[in-house]
Amino acid sequence: MQQAVDGGAPVLRYVPDADELAAGAALFRRPWQFRMGAPALEHLPEPLGPEIAFAGRSNVGKSSLINAVTARRGLARTSNTPGRTQELNFFVAEGVALSIVDMPGYGFASAPKPLVDAWTRLIRAYLRGRVTLRRVFLLVDSRHGVKANDEEMMALLDEAAVPYQVVLTKCDKPGSKALAATLADTAARIARRPAAFPIVLVTSSEKGTGIDELRAAIAGIAASG
Ligand code: GDP
């Protein structure tokens, strides 16, 4: 961890050491596989061990990031069809206690209310009841920054007391000044949030930026049991 200055605004950066990077690389050298999808609470699988989850607005780049982190191109579905990915999808790797959970994307303007209500029920119940859930990585598009529905998601996470860490996606898209401004704005917003991890990760699945750091962060969580 170290203090860095981006465009004038001081923000915390996660700088893993060599051992942490090696642990992250080793964890994702394994073949990660799809375990199952849970469309409703009664379908949730028995926890196999600690879990980390990825959440974010539809189209934030969640599937691309999961595929980049696991180095499995087709693991998470990169589908932008509204309503197609309404399940909690569980990924596992042999010999690893950790599970990775892909949470259904939120924020479709056209989503019908019953669908949104079902989503909220499932997510709230999962967040509240899953004692094995160690951290949610909350993805935010670096072109758009934190939106109202991201704030709602943060409120759900705070309410459920689930630790979460914001991950900016698509950092190859904005210019460096705009990216620094988004990073500073995001850091300021999470500073007020009780369950938010203070360090924001910055990633690009396209360019590979921040992927090793995210792997190291996940390996750290896996190691702490
Ligand atoms: P999801 O709906 O959150 O799973 O998002 P996807 O992973 O399907 O990505 C949504 C769109 O953003 C797709 O067109 C991706 O090609 C694009 N995208 C995802 N990650 C990146 C990235 O790191 N950089 C850029 N430039 N585009 C990205």
PDB file of C-alpha atoms and ligand atoms in Angstrom:
ATOM      1  CA  MET A   1       0.000   0.000   0.000  1.00  0.00           C
ATOM      2  CA  GLN A   2       1.338   3.461  -0.724  1.00  0.00           C
ATOM      3  CA  GLN A   3       0.278   7.038  -1.037  1.00  0.00           C
ATOM      4  CA  ALA A   4       0.353   8.350  -4.575  1.00  0.00           C
ATOM      5  CA  VAL A   5      -0.588  11.614  -6.166  1.00  0.00           C
ATOM      6  CA  ASP A   6      -2.723  11.565  -9.285  1.00  0.00           C
ATOM      7  CA  GLY A   7      -3.542  14.856 -10.943  1.00  0.00           C
ATOM      8  CA  GLY A   8      -3.005  16.686  -7.675  1.00  0.00           C
ATOM      9  CA  ALA A   9      -5.440  14.641  -5.574  1.00  0.00           C
ATOM     10  CA  PRO A  10      -3.847  12.237  -3.088  1.00  0.00           C
ATOM     11  CA  VAL A  11      -5.296   8.750  -3.381  1.00  0.00           C
ATOM     12  CA  LEU A  12      -4.269   5.436  -1.913  1.00  0.00           C
ATOM     13  CA  ARG A  13      -2.897   2.881  -4.326  1.00  0.00           C
ATOM     14  CA  TYR A  14      -2.573  -0.844  -3.769  1.00  0.00           C
ATOM     15  CA  VAL A  15       0.969  -1.892  -4.575  1.00  0.00           C
ATOM     16  CA  PRO A  16       1.357  -5.620  -3.877  1.00  0.00           C
ATOM     17  CA  ASP A  17       4.803  -6.944  -3.057  1.00  0.00           C
ATOM     18  CA  ALA A  18       6.507  -9.744  -5.014  1.00  0.00           C
ATOM     19  CA  ASP A  19       5.111 -12.498  -2.776  1.00  0.00           C
ATOM     20  CA  GLU A  20       1.558 -11.178  -3.105  1.00  0.00           C
ATOM     21  CA  LEU A  21       1.919 -10.939  -6.879  1.00  0.00           C
ATOM     22  CA  ALA A  22       3.290 -14.490  -7.019  1.00  0.00           C
ATOM     23  CA  ALA A  23       0.381 -15.779  -4.927  1.00  0.00           C
ATOM     24  CA  GLY A  24      -2.070 -14.043  -7.261  1.00  0.00           C
ATOM     25  CA  ALA A  25      -0.384 -15.499 -10.340  1.00  0.00           C
ATOM     26  CA  ALA A  26      -0.398 -19.002  -8.841  1.00  0.00           C
ATOM     27  CA  LEU A  27      -4.076 -18.809  -7.897  1.00  0.00           C
ATOM     28  CA  PHE A  28      -5.079 -17.964 -11.440  1.00  0.00           C
ATOM     29  CA  ARG A  29      -2.731 -20.373 -13.160  1.00  0.00           C
ATOM     30  CA  ARG A  30      -5.262 -22.980 -12.090  1.00  0.00           C
ATOM     31  CA  PRO A  31      -8.134 -23.819 -14.412  1.00  0.00           C
ATOM     32  CA  TRP A  32     -11.160 -21.978 -13.029  1.00  0.00           C
ATOM     33  CA  GLN A  33     -14.484 -23.534 -13.922  1.00  0.00           C
ATOM     34  CA  PHE A  34     -18.160 -22.753 -13.764  1.00  0.00           C
ATOM     35  CA  ARG A  35     -19.752 -24.541 -10.786  1.00  0.00           C
ATOM     36  CA  MET A  36     -23.390 -23.486 -11.005  1.00  0.00           C
ATOM     37  CA  GLY A  37     -25.841 -20.634 -11.341  1.00  0.00           C
ATOM     38  CA  ALA A  38     -28.380 -19.731  -8.666  1.00  0.00           C
ATOM     39  CA  PRO A  39     -31.462 -17.931  -9.986  1.00  0.00           C
ATOM     40  CA  ALA A  40     -33.060 -17.728  -6.529  1.00  0.00           C
ATOM     41  CA  LEU A  41     -32.100 -18.021  -2.907  1.00  0.00           C
ATOM     42  CA  GLU A  42     -33.261 -21.627  -2.547  1.00  0.00           C
ATOM     43  CA  HIS A  43     -30.800 -22.578  -5.310  1.00  0.00           C
ATOM     44  CA  LEU A  44     -27.732 -21.183  -3.567  1.00  0.00           C
ATOM     45  CA  PRO A  45     -25.045 -23.869  -3.301  1.00  0.00           C
ATOM     46  CA  GLU A  46     -23.485 -24.920  -0.032  1.00  0.00           C
ATOM     47  CA  PRO A  47     -20.427 -22.734   0.511  1.00  0.00           C
ATOM     48  CA  LEU A  48     -17.182 -24.615  -0.187  1.00  0.00           C
ATOM     49  CA  GLY A  49     -15.100 -22.040   1.674  1.00  0.00           C
ATOM     50  CA  PRO A  50     -14.526 -18.295   1.475  1.00  0.00           C
ATOM     51  CA  GLU A  51     -16.162 -16.392  -1.374  1.00  0.00           C
ATOM     52  CA  ILE A  52     -15.472 -13.169  -3.190  1.00  0.00           C
ATOM     53  CA  ALA A  53     -18.028 -11.631  -5.519  1.00  0.00           C
ATOM     54  CA  PHE A  54     -18.068  -9.228  -8.451  1.00  0.00           C
ATOM     55  CA  ALA A  55     -20.928  -6.750  -8.761  1.00  0.00           C
ATOM     56  CA  GLY A  56     -21.673  -3.788 -10.990  1.00  0.00           C
ATOM     57  CA  ARG A  57     -23.984  -2.135 -13.471  1.00  0.00           C
ATOM     58  CA  SER A  58     -24.756  -4.029 -16.647  1.00  0.00           C
ATOM     59  CA  ASN A  59     -22.112  -3.348 -19.263  1.00  0.00           C
ATOM     60  CA  VAL A  60     -19.559  -2.193 -16.668  1.00  0.00           C
ATOM     61  CA  GLY A  61     -17.153  -4.821 -18.004  1.00  0.00           C
ATOM     62  CA  LYS A  62     -17.730  -7.458 -15.307  1.00  0.00           C
ATOM     63  CA  SER A  63     -17.629 -10.511 -17.568  1.00  0.00           C
ATOM     64  CA  SER A  64     -14.526  -9.199 -19.311  1.00  0.00           C
ATOM     65  CA  LEU A  65     -12.817  -8.605 -15.956  1.00  0.00           C
ATOM     66  CA  ILE A  66     -13.666 -12.062 -14.590  1.00  0.00           C
ATOM     67  CA  ASN A  67     -12.388 -13.613 -17.806  1.00  0.00           C
ATOM     68  CA  ALA A  68      -9.202 -11.512 -17.632  1.00  0.00           C
ATOM     69  CA  VAL A  69      -8.517 -12.324 -13.964  1.00  0.00           C
ATOM     70  CA  THR A  70      -9.109 -16.051 -14.434  1.00  0.00           C
ATOM     71  CA  ALA A  71      -7.359 -16.049 -17.831  1.00  0.00           C
ATOM     72  CA  ARG A  72     -10.354 -17.961 -19.190  1.00  0.00           C
ATOM     73  CA  ARG A  73     -11.777 -16.153 -22.153  1.00  0.00           C
ATOM     74  CA  GLY A  74     -15.226 -17.684 -22.094  1.00  0.00           C
ATOM     75  CA  LEU A  75     -15.709 -18.284 -18.368  1.00  0.00           C
ATOM     76  CA  ALA A  76     -18.122 -15.444 -17.601  1.00  0.00           C
ATOM     77  CA  ARG A  77     -20.671 -14.762 -20.300  1.00  0.00           C
ATOM     78  CA  THR A  78     -20.093 -11.481 -22.052  1.00  0.00           C
ATOM     79  CA  SER A  79     -23.688 -10.889 -22.902  1.00  0.00           C
ATOM     80  CA  ASN A  80     -25.318  -7.496 -22.874  1.00  0.00           C
ATOM     81  CA  THR A  81     -28.837  -8.847 -23.274  1.00  0.00           C
ATOM     82  CA  PRO A  82     -31.044  -7.357 -20.568  1.00  0.00           C
ATOM     83  CA  GLY A  83     -32.288 -10.001 -18.170  1.00  0.00           C
ATOM     84  CA  ARG A  84     -30.110 -12.795 -19.506  1.00  0.00           C
ATOM     85  CA  THR A  85     -27.779 -12.926 -16.569  1.00  0.00           C
ATOM     86  CA  GLN A  86     -30.126 -12.766 -13.596  1.00  0.00           C
ATOM     87  CA  GLU A  87     -28.290 -15.438 -11.656  1.00  0.00           C
ATOM     88  CA  LEU A  88     -25.532 -15.627  -9.116  1.00  0.00           C
ATOM     89  CA  ASN A  89     -22.874 -17.619 -10.960  1.00  0.00           C
ATOM     90  CA  PHE A  90     -20.311 -19.580  -8.958  1.00  0.00           C
ATOM     91  CA  PHE A  91     -16.784 -20.357 -10.169  1.00  0.00           C
ATOM     92  CA  VAL A  92     -14.338 -22.744  -8.567  1.00  0.00           C
ATOM     93  CA  ALA A  93     -10.876 -24.171  -9.146  1.00  0.00           C
ATOM     94  CA  GLU A  94      -9.641 -27.562  -8.020  1.00  0.00           C
ATOM     95  CA  GLY A  95      -7.485 -27.466  -4.908  1.00  0.00           C
ATOM     96  CA  VAL A  96      -8.656 -23.960  -3.988  1.00  0.00           C
ATOM     97  CA  ALA A  97     -11.120 -23.320  -1.170  1.00  0.00           C
ATOM     98  CA  LEU A  98     -12.105 -19.932  -2.570  1.00  0.00           C
ATOM     99  CA  SER A  99     -15.161 -19.459  -4.809  1.00  0.00           C
ATOM    100  CA  ILE A 100     -15.692 -16.530  -7.149  1.00  0.00           C
ATOM    101  CA  VAL A 101     -19.244 -15.294  -7.539  1.00  0.00           C
ATOM    102  CA  ASP A 102     -20.490 -13.287 -10.496  1.00  0.00           C
ATOM    103  CA  MET A 103     -23.465 -11.273  -9.285  1.00  0.00           C
ATOM    104  CA  PRO A 104     -26.148 -10.267 -11.773  1.00  0.00           C
ATOM    105  CA  GLY A 105     -25.614  -6.803 -13.248  1.00  0.00           C
ATOM    106  CA  TYR A 106     -27.964  -3.998 -12.298  1.00  0.00           C
ATOM    107  CA  GLY A 107     -29.160  -0.732 -13.763  1.00  0.00           C
ATOM    108  CA  PHE A 108     -30.963  -1.621 -16.973  1.00  0.00           C
ATOM    109  CA  ALA A 109     -33.149   1.406 -17.649  1.00  0.00           C
ATOM    110  CA  SER A 110     -35.648  -0.834 -19.419  1.00  0.00           C
ATOM    111  CA  ALA A 111     -35.803  -3.575 -16.785  1.00  0.00           C
ATOM    112  CA  PRO A 112     -39.386  -4.261 -15.657  1.00  0.00           C
ATOM    113  CA  LYS A 113     -40.110  -3.606 -11.962  1.00  0.00           C
ATOM    114  CA  PRO A 114     -40.813  -7.262 -11.009  1.00  0.00           C
ATOM    115  CA  LEU A 115     -37.368  -8.176 -12.360  1.00  0.00           C
ATOM    116  CA  VAL A 116     -35.689  -5.388 -10.401  1.00  0.00           C
ATOM    117  CA  ASP A 117     -37.588  -6.406  -7.256  1.00  0.00           C
ATOM    118  CA  ALA A 118     -36.558 -10.054  -7.699  1.00  0.00           C
ATOM    119  CA  TRP A 119     -32.959  -8.947  -8.208  1.00  0.00           C
ATOM    120  CA  THR A 120     -33.020  -6.826  -5.041  1.00  0.00           C
ATOM    121  CA  ARG A 121     -34.524  -9.656  -2.982  1.00  0.00           C
ATOM    122  CA  LEU A 122     -31.930 -12.172  -4.181  1.00  0.00           C
ATOM    123  CA  ILE A 123     -28.987  -9.808  -3.689  1.00  0.00           C
ATOM    124  CA  ARG A 124     -30.099  -8.587  -0.300  1.00  0.00           C
ATOM    125  CA  ALA A 125     -30.684 -12.138   0.950  1.00  0.00           C
ATOM    126  CA  TYR A 126     -27.345 -13.316  -0.445  1.00  0.00           C
ATOM    127  CA  LEU A 127     -25.424 -10.400   1.078  1.00  0.00           C
ATOM    128  CA  ARG A 128     -27.080 -10.732   4.463  1.00  0.00           C
ATOM    129  CA  GLY A 129     -26.976 -14.473   4.789  1.00  0.00           C
ATOM    130  CA  ARG A 130     -23.668 -15.515   3.258  1.00  0.00           C
ATOM    131  CA  VAL A 131     -21.243 -15.689   6.161  1.00  0.00           C
ATOM    132  CA  THR A 132     -18.517 -16.995   3.841  1.00  0.00           C
ATOM    133  CA  LEU A 133     -18.626 -13.869   1.656  1.00  0.00           C
ATOM    134  CA  ARG A 134     -15.352 -12.079   2.368  1.00  0.00           C
ATOM    135  CA  ARG A 135     -15.390  -9.162  -0.062  1.00  0.00           C
ATOM    136  CA  VAL A 136     -17.433  -7.807  -2.939  1.00  0.00           C
ATOM    137  CA  PHE A 137     -15.526  -6.120  -5.740  1.00  0.00           C
ATOM    138  CA  LEU A 138     -17.863  -3.367  -6.879  1.00  0.00           C
ATOM    139  CA  LEU A 139     -17.091  -2.471 -10.459  1.00  0.00           C
ATOM    140  CA  VAL A 140     -17.514   1.098 -11.663  1.00  0.00           C
ATOM    141  CA  ASP A 141     -16.976   2.204 -15.252  1.00  0.00           C
ATOM    142  CA  SER A 142     -14.116   4.719 -15.221  1.00  0.00           C
ATOM    143  CA  ARG A 143     -15.784   6.658 -18.039  1.00  0.00           C
ATOM    144  CA  HIS A 144     -18.893   7.296 -15.946  1.00  0.00           C
ATOM    145  CA  GLY A 145     -17.794   7.182 -12.302  1.00  0.00           C
ATOM    146  CA  VAL A 146     -20.117   6.259  -9.421  1.00  0.00           C
ATOM    147  CA  LYS A 147     -23.788   6.475 -10.456  1.00  0.00           C
ATOM    148  CA  ALA A 148     -26.940   6.591  -8.323  1.00  0.00           C
ATOM    149  CA  ASN A 149     -27.495   2.839  -8.610  1.00  0.00           C
ATOM    150  CA  ASP A 150     -23.885   2.202  -7.576  1.00  0.00           C
ATOM    151  CA  GLU A 151     -24.615   4.263  -4.464  1.00  0.00           C
ATOM    152  CA  GLU A 152     -27.703   2.088  -3.885  1.00  0.00           C
ATOM    153  CA  MET A 153     -25.536  -1.013  -4.170  1.00  0.00           C
ATOM    154  CA  MET A 154     -23.063   0.479  -1.683  1.00  0.00           C
ATOM    155  CA  ALA A 155     -25.958   1.171   0.680  1.00  0.00           C
ATOM    156  CA  LEU A 156     -27.031  -2.493   0.411  1.00  0.00           C
ATOM    157  CA  LEU A 157     -23.475  -3.616   1.141  1.00  0.00           C
ATOM    158  CA  ASP A 158     -23.117  -1.227   4.085  1.00  0.00           C
ATOM    159  CA  GLU A 159     -26.448  -2.371   5.459  1.00  0.00           C
ATOM    160  CA  ALA A 160     -25.409  -6.028   5.188  1.00  0.00           C
ATOM    161  CA  ALA A 161     -21.945  -5.163   6.600  1.00  0.00           C
ATOM    162  CA  VAL A 162     -20.199  -6.928   3.719  1.00  0.00           C
ATOM    163  CA  PRO A 163     -16.744  -5.459   3.032  1.00  0.00           C
ATOM    164  CA  TYR A 164     -16.423  -4.149  -0.512  1.00  0.00           C
ATOM    165  CA  GLN A 165     -13.798  -2.618  -2.727  1.00  0.00           C
ATOM    166  CA  VAL A 166     -14.440  -0.428  -5.730  1.00  0.00           C
ATOM    167  CA  VAL A 167     -12.710  -1.443  -8.963  1.00  0.00           C
ATOM    168  CA  LEU A 168     -12.669   1.034 -11.818  1.00  0.00           C
ATOM    169  CA  THR A 169     -13.009  -0.749 -15.170  1.00  0.00           C
ATOM    170  CA  LYS A 170     -12.056   0.253 -18.731  1.00  0.00           C
ATOM    171  CA  CYS A 171      -9.323   2.617 -17.517  1.00  0.00           C
ATOM    172  CA  ASP A 172      -7.924   2.616 -21.060  1.00  0.00           C
ATOM    173  CA  LYS A 173     -10.926   4.709 -22.143  1.00  0.00           C
ATOM    174  CA  PRO A 174     -10.714   8.065 -20.324  1.00  0.00           C
ATOM    175  CA  GLY A 175      -7.681  10.322 -20.579  1.00  0.00           C
ATOM    176  CA  SER A 176      -5.335  10.446 -17.593  1.00  0.00           C
ATOM    177  CA  LYS A 177      -6.818  13.684 -16.215  1.00  0.00           C
ATOM    178  CA  ALA A 178     -10.393  12.414 -16.405  1.00  0.00           C
ATOM    179  CA  LEU A 179      -9.316   9.119 -14.851  1.00  0.00           C
ATOM    180  CA  ALA A 180      -7.578  10.929 -11.975  1.00  0.00           C
ATOM    181  CA  ALA A 181     -10.710  13.023 -11.388  1.00  0.00           C
ATOM    182  CA  THR A 182     -12.923   9.906 -11.340  1.00  0.00           C
ATOM    183  CA  LEU A 183     -10.530   8.181  -8.971  1.00  0.00           C
ATOM    184  CA  ALA A 184     -10.527  11.170  -6.605  1.00  0.00           C
ATOM    185  CA  ASP A 185     -14.329  11.460  -6.751  1.00  0.00           C
ATOM    186  CA  THR A 186     -14.733   7.730  -6.083  1.00  0.00           C
ATOM    187  CA  ALA A 187     -12.290   7.832  -3.163  1.00  0.00           C
ATOM    188  CA  ALA A 188     -14.185  10.779  -1.658  1.00  0.00           C
ATOM    189  CA  ARG A 189     -17.525   8.970  -1.959  1.00  0.00           C
ATOM    190  CA  ILE A 190     -16.339   5.747  -0.322  1.00  0.00           C
ATOM    191  CA  ALA A 191     -14.595   7.634   2.497  1.00  0.00           C
ATOM    192  CA  ARG A 192     -18.041   8.128   4.034  1.00  0.00           C
ATOM    193  CA  ARG A 193     -19.070   4.495   3.635  1.00  0.00           C
ATOM    194  CA  PRO A 194     -18.594   2.165   6.609  1.00  0.00           C
ATOM    195  CA  ALA A 195     -17.997  -1.143   4.791  1.00  0.00           C
ATOM    196  CA  ALA A 196     -15.962   0.232   1.873  1.00  0.00           C
ATOM    197  CA  PHE A 197     -12.288  -0.657   1.532  1.00  0.00           C
ATOM    198  CA  PRO A 198     -10.426   2.670   1.193  1.00  0.00           C
ATOM    199  CA  ILE A 199      -8.251   1.678  -1.770  1.00  0.00           C
ATOM    200  CA  VAL A 200      -9.779   1.768  -5.257  1.00  0.00           C
ATOM    201  CA  LEU A 201      -8.342  -0.590  -7.856  1.00  0.00           C
ATOM    202  CA  VAL A 202      -7.917   0.642 -11.433  1.00  0.00           C
ATOM    203  CA  THR A 203      -8.210  -1.918 -14.230  1.00  0.00           C
ATOM    204  CA  SER A 204      -8.494  -2.470 -17.948  1.00  0.00           C
ATOM    205  CA  SER A 205      -9.368  -5.964 -19.157  1.00  0.00           C
ATOM    206  CA  GLU A 206      -8.469  -4.852 -22.643  1.00  0.00           C
ATOM    207  CA  LYS A 207      -4.942  -3.657 -21.799  1.00  0.00           C
ATOM    208  CA  GLY A 208      -4.319  -5.900 -18.788  1.00  0.00           C
ATOM    209  CA  THR A 209      -3.895  -2.941 -16.425  1.00  0.00           C
ATOM    210  CA  GLY A 210      -4.402  -3.749 -12.750  1.00  0.00           C
ATOM    211  CA  ILE A 211      -5.166  -7.425 -13.372  1.00  0.00           C
ATOM    212  CA  ASP A 212      -2.097  -8.688 -11.491  1.00  0.00           C
ATOM    213  CA  GLU A 213      -2.972  -6.394  -8.568  1.00  0.00           C
ATOM    214  CA  LEU A 214      -6.551  -7.680  -8.496  1.00  0.00           C
ATOM    215  CA  ARG A 215      -5.283 -11.271  -8.573  1.00  0.00           C
ATOM    216  CA  ALA A 216      -2.946 -10.473  -5.680  1.00  0.00           C
ATOM    217  CA  ALA A 217      -5.792  -8.899  -3.701  1.00  0.00           C
ATOM    218  CA  ILE A 218      -7.973 -11.987  -4.260  1.00  0.00           C
ATOM    219  CA  ALA A 219      -5.121 -14.325  -3.305  1.00  0.00           C
ATOM    220  CA  GLY A 220      -4.689 -12.349  -0.081  1.00  0.00           C
ATOM    221  CA  ILE A 221      -8.351 -12.919   0.756  1.00  0.00           C
ATOM    222  CA  ALA A 222      -8.095 -16.634  -0.130  1.00  0.00           C
ATOM    223  CA  ALA A 223      -5.029 -16.998   2.104  1.00  0.00           C
ATOM    224  CA  SER A 224      -6.714 -15.392   5.086  1.00  0.00           C
ATOM    225  CA  GLY A 225      -9.370 -18.133   4.988  1.00  0.00           C
TER     226      GLY A 225
HETATM  227  P1  GDP B   1     -20.786  -6.828 -18.369  1.00  0.00           P
HETATM  228  O1  GDP B   1     -22.150  -6.584 -18.917  1.00  0.00           O
HETATM  229  O2  GDP B   1     -20.535  -6.015 -17.144  1.00  0.00           O
HETATM  230  O3  GDP B   1     -20.433  -8.283 -18.170  1.00  0.00           O
HETATM  231  O4  GDP B   1     -19.763  -6.206 -19.430  1.00  0.00           O
HETATM  232  P2  GDP B   1     -18.895  -6.902 -20.576  1.00  0.00           P
HETATM  233  O5  GDP B   1     -17.700  -7.566 -20.006  1.00  0.00           O
HETATM  234  O6  GDP B   1     -19.790  -7.693 -21.443  1.00  0.00           O
HETATM  235  O7  GDP B   1     -18.374  -5.605 -21.333  1.00  0.00           O
HETATM  236  C1  GDP B   1     -19.255  -4.628 -21.826  1.00  0.00           C
HETATM  237  C2  GDP B   1     -18.598  -3.891 -22.995  1.00  0.00           C
HETATM  238  O8  GDP B   1     -17.468  -3.184 -22.537  1.00  0.00           O
HETATM  239  C3  GDP B   1     -18.107  -4.824 -24.080  1.00  0.00           C
HETATM  240  O9  GDP B   1     -18.327  -4.198 -25.328  1.00  0.00           O
HETATM  241  C4  GDP B   1     -16.628  -4.943 -23.793  1.00  0.00           C
HETATM  242  O10 GDP B   1     -15.860  -5.197 -24.951  1.00  0.00           O
HETATM  243  C5  GDP B   1     -16.307  -3.584 -23.240  1.00  0.00           C
HETATM  244  N1  GDP B   1     -15.169  -3.639 -22.302  1.00  0.00           N
HETATM  245  C6  GDP B   1     -15.048  -4.485 -21.251  1.00  0.00           C
HETATM  246  N2  GDP B   1     -13.873  -4.266 -20.614  1.00  0.00           N
HETATM  247  C7  GDP B   1     -13.249  -3.280 -21.281  1.00  0.00           C
HETATM  248  C8  GDP B   1     -11.983  -2.613 -21.114  1.00  0.00           C
HETATM  249  O11 GDP B   1     -11.182  -2.891 -20.226  1.00  0.00           O
HETATM  250  N3  GDP B   1     -11.697  -1.610 -21.995  1.00  0.00           N
HETATM  251  C9  GDP B   1     -12.544  -1.253 -22.994  1.00  0.00           C
HETATM  252  N4  GDP B   1     -12.174  -0.260 -23.790  1.00  0.00           N
HETATM  253  N5  GDP B   1     -13.721  -1.876 -23.201  1.00  0.00           N
HETATM  254  C10 GDP B   1     -14.077  -2.871 -22.350  1.00  0.00           C
END
